[in-house]
Amino acid sequence: MMRWAPEKKDTVRALADEILHNYGRGRVLVAVDGPDRAAAAVFGDDLVESLHEADHGAFRASVDDFLLPRAERERRGDDSAVDESALRRMLIEPFRLGGSAAWVPAAFDAVADRQVEADWVTGPADAVLVVDGALEGRSALGTLWHYAVWVEGSDAGDRSPDGRRRAQAIIDNTDPEHPRRLFDDAC
């Protein structure tokens, strides 16, 4: 027996509508993460597209574009790979300021292992910034977000209780064309 599953665009649109309903004014920070970082990034792209379709300012960034140099990452370990100072100083804080404040969506190229030239971006007073890779194993970043989405795939062993706990929305992305919203709360 086949079970009905929502289309991807419907699930993403419902999530975008929820975010805009709760945070329609001002600058809003949304984290998207999950065990499969690539799937979370794609979901983040789709969320931004849906926010644009709703005629709302939306922008993308990735924590992976704010990494420390390779030697420093290896010395510190995986949990400290992000240059949190640069992330806050160049992306989060300027975005939150609103108005004519500009922010930098990427500061480091991990493949080339070097900083990138700053590309300053501005946006409207009411805008959403969707950042992927910001939840798992990064407790210091957990308090930055107005809203968090946890995207998980078919491997139940990949579930991070930390990421799930911080998320306002959990998405079962086992079938990427038919993702489902999970309500993982208890009374």
Short mmCIF file of C-alpha atoms in Angstrom, two decimals:
data_model
loop_
_atom_site.label_atom_id
_atom_site.label_comp_id
_atom_site.label_asym_id
_atom_site.label_seq_id
_atom_site.Cartn_x
_atom_site.Cartn_y
_atom_site.Cartn_z
CA MET A 1 0.00 0.00 0.00
CA MET A 2 1.46 3.35 -1.07
CA ARG A 3 1.44 6.14 1.45
CA TRP A 4 0.98 9.75 0.53
CA ALA A 5 4.00 11.99 0.98
CA PRO A 6 4.15 15.74 0.40
CA GLU A 7 6.06 17.17 -2.52
CA LYS A 8 9.35 18.84 -1.65
CA LYS A 9 8.11 22.29 -2.65
CA ASP A 10 5.08 21.94 -0.35
CA THR A 11 7.16 20.94 2.69
CA VAL A 12 9.67 23.71 2.10
CA ARG A 13 6.94 26.28 1.43
CA ALA A 14 5.14 25.32 4.67
CA LEU A 15 8.38 25.77 6.59
CA ALA A 16 9.05 29.14 4.91
CA ASP A 17 5.49 30.23 5.75
CA GLU A 18 5.99 29.23 9.39
CA ILE A 19 9.24 31.19 9.61
CA LEU A 20 7.67 34.27 8.03
CA HIS A 21 4.60 33.99 10.24
CA ASN A 22 6.71 33.92 13.40
CA TYR A 23 9.60 36.14 12.24
CA GLY A 24 8.25 38.25 9.39
CA ARG A 25 9.84 41.52 10.51
CA GLY A 26 13.48 42.41 10.97
CA ARG A 27 16.56 40.33 10.36
CA VAL A 28 16.14 36.62 11.07
CA LEU A 29 18.86 33.97 11.40
CA VAL A 30 17.94 30.40 10.44
CA ALA A 31 20.28 27.45 10.93
CA VAL A 32 19.97 24.33 8.74
CA ASP A 33 22.03 21.26 9.59
CA GLY A 34 21.98 17.49 9.74
CA PRO A 35 24.16 14.39 9.59
CA ASP A 36 24.30 14.67 5.79
CA ARG A 37 25.71 18.18 5.42
CA ALA A 38 25.22 18.19 1.64
CA ALA A 39 21.51 17.36 2.01
CA ALA A 40 21.14 20.08 4.64
CA ALA A 41 22.82 22.59 2.30
CA VAL A 42 20.45 21.67 -0.54
CA PHE A 43 17.49 22.02 1.81
CA GLY A 44 18.82 25.45 2.83
CA ASP A 45 19.02 26.48 -0.83
CA ASP A 46 15.43 25.32 -1.36
CA LEU A 47 14.29 27.25 1.72
CA VAL A 48 15.86 30.47 0.42
CA GLU A 49 14.20 29.91 -2.96
CA SER A 50 10.83 29.46 -1.25
CA LEU A 51 11.34 32.64 0.79
CA HIS A 52 12.10 34.52 -2.44
CA GLU A 53 8.91 33.12 -3.97
CA ALA A 54 7.06 34.57 -0.96
CA ASP A 55 8.57 37.96 -1.92
CA HIS A 56 10.80 38.13 1.14
CA GLY A 57 14.49 38.97 1.26
CA ALA A 58 16.55 35.82 1.83
CA PHE A 59 20.26 35.07 1.73
CA ARG A 60 22.52 32.01 2.08
CA ALA A 61 25.75 31.30 3.87
CA SER A 62 27.60 28.23 5.12
CA VAL A 63 29.63 27.75 8.27
CA ASP A 64 32.10 25.90 6.02
CA ASP A 65 32.99 29.29 4.51
CA PHE A 66 34.24 30.43 7.92
CA LEU A 67 36.71 27.68 8.73
CA LEU A 68 40.13 28.13 10.27
CA PRO A 69 43.22 27.32 8.17
CA ARG A 70 43.86 23.57 7.77
CA ALA A 71 46.88 23.52 10.13
CA GLU A 72 44.87 25.25 12.85
CA ARG A 73 41.88 22.90 12.34
CA GLU A 74 44.15 19.86 12.65
CA ARG A 75 45.77 21.25 15.78
CA ARG A 76 42.46 22.09 17.49
CA GLY A 77 40.34 19.14 16.35
CA ASP A 78 37.09 18.94 14.39
CA ASP A 79 34.85 20.56 17.00
CA SER A 80 36.85 23.80 16.79
CA ALA A 81 37.19 23.98 13.01
CA VAL A 82 35.07 27.12 12.66
CA ASP A 83 36.52 30.59 13.03
CA GLU A 84 33.67 31.68 15.29
CA SER A 85 35.11 35.16 15.68
CA ALA A 86 35.07 35.77 11.91
CA LEU A 87 31.61 34.19 11.59
CA ARG A 88 30.19 36.51 14.23
CA ARG A 89 32.16 39.63 13.22
CA MET A 90 31.75 39.39 9.44
CA LEU A 91 28.38 37.65 9.00
CA ILE A 92 26.11 37.38 12.03
CA GLU A 93 26.56 40.74 13.77
CA PRO A 94 26.47 42.92 10.63
CA PHE A 95 23.45 41.02 9.29
CA ARG A 96 21.59 41.59 12.57
CA LEU A 97 22.27 45.33 12.44
CA GLY A 98 19.93 45.75 9.49
CA GLY A 99 19.72 49.07 7.70
CA SER A 100 22.62 49.71 5.38
CA ALA A 101 25.03 47.44 7.27
CA ALA A 102 26.80 45.02 4.94
CA TRP A 103 27.93 41.50 5.76
CA VAL A 104 30.31 38.96 4.23
CA PRO A 105 28.75 35.59 3.28
CA ALA A 106 32.12 33.81 2.94
CA ALA A 107 35.56 34.48 4.43
CA PHE A 108 37.59 31.31 3.81
CA ASP A 109 38.13 28.84 0.95
CA ALA A 110 38.76 25.45 2.59
CA VAL A 111 39.90 23.80 -0.66
CA ALA A 112 42.56 26.44 -1.35
CA ASP A 113 43.16 26.79 2.41
CA ARG A 114 43.18 30.58 2.29
CA GLN A 115 41.02 33.58 3.07
CA VAL A 116 38.88 34.93 0.26
CA GLU A 117 38.48 38.55 -0.73
CA ALA A 118 35.52 40.04 1.12
CA ASP A 119 32.37 40.35 -0.98
CA TRP A 120 30.12 42.70 1.01
CA VAL A 121 26.36 42.16 0.69
CA THR A 122 23.43 44.29 1.83
CA GLY A 123 19.75 43.53 1.99
CA PRO A 124 16.36 44.87 3.00
CA ALA A 125 15.43 45.58 6.62
CA ASP A 126 13.21 42.48 6.65
CA ALA A 127 15.36 39.54 5.56
CA VAL A 128 16.21 35.95 6.44
CA LEU A 129 19.76 34.57 6.46
CA VAL A 130 19.87 30.77 6.12
CA VAL A 131 23.16 29.27 7.32
CA ASP A 132 23.96 25.58 6.93
CA GLY A 133 26.30 23.56 9.12
CA ALA A 134 25.65 25.52 12.28
CA LEU A 135 24.17 23.06 14.79
CA GLU A 136 26.00 19.77 15.08
CA GLY A 137 28.88 19.80 17.55
CA ARG A 138 28.93 23.58 17.79
CA SER A 139 27.31 24.44 21.09
CA ALA A 140 28.77 27.96 21.08
CA LEU A 141 26.80 28.76 17.92
CA GLY A 142 23.54 27.29 19.20
CA THR A 143 22.30 30.55 20.72
CA LEU A 144 22.69 32.65 17.56
CA TRP A 145 19.65 31.40 15.68
CA HIS A 146 16.04 32.51 15.76
CA TYR A 147 14.98 29.25 14.12
CA ALA A 148 16.76 25.95 13.46
CA VAL A 149 16.00 23.12 11.03
CA TRP A 150 17.44 19.61 11.44
CA VAL A 151 17.48 17.57 8.20
CA GLU A 152 17.99 13.84 8.64
CA GLY A 153 18.22 11.01 6.14
CA SER A 154 17.55 7.30 6.11
CA ASP A 155 20.31 6.24 8.50
CA ALA A 156 18.76 6.40 11.98
CA GLY A 157 22.23 5.92 13.46
CA ASP A 158 23.23 9.34 12.13
CA ARG A 159 20.86 11.19 14.42
CA SER A 160 22.52 13.75 16.64
CA PRO A 161 20.52 14.31 19.81
CA ASP A 162 22.19 17.72 20.17
CA GLY A 163 21.15 18.96 16.72
CA ARG A 164 17.66 17.54 17.05
CA ARG A 165 17.21 19.07 20.48
CA ARG A 166 18.11 22.56 19.23
CA ALA A 167 15.86 22.42 16.18
CA GLN A 168 12.39 23.91 15.95
CA ALA A 169 11.77 21.80 12.85
CA ILE A 170 12.95 18.27 12.07
CA ILE A 171 12.77 17.14 8.46
CA ASP A 172 12.84 13.48 7.44
CA ASN A 173 14.74 13.67 4.16
CA THR A 174 14.84 9.91 3.52
CA ASP A 175 13.15 10.63 0.19
CA PRO A 176 14.58 14.02 -0.88
CA GLU A 177 11.73 14.61 -3.34
CA HIS A 178 9.17 13.98 -0.59
CA PRO A 179 10.63 15.27 2.69
CA ARG A 180 8.34 15.12 5.71
CA ARG A 181 8.18 17.30 8.78
CA LEU A 182 8.55 15.30 11.99
CA PHE A 183 7.07 16.43 15.27
CA ASP A 184 9.39 14.86 17.79
CA ASP A 185 7.96 16.35 20.93
CA ALA A 186 6.31 14.65 23.85
CA CYS A 187 3.69 15.69 26.35
#
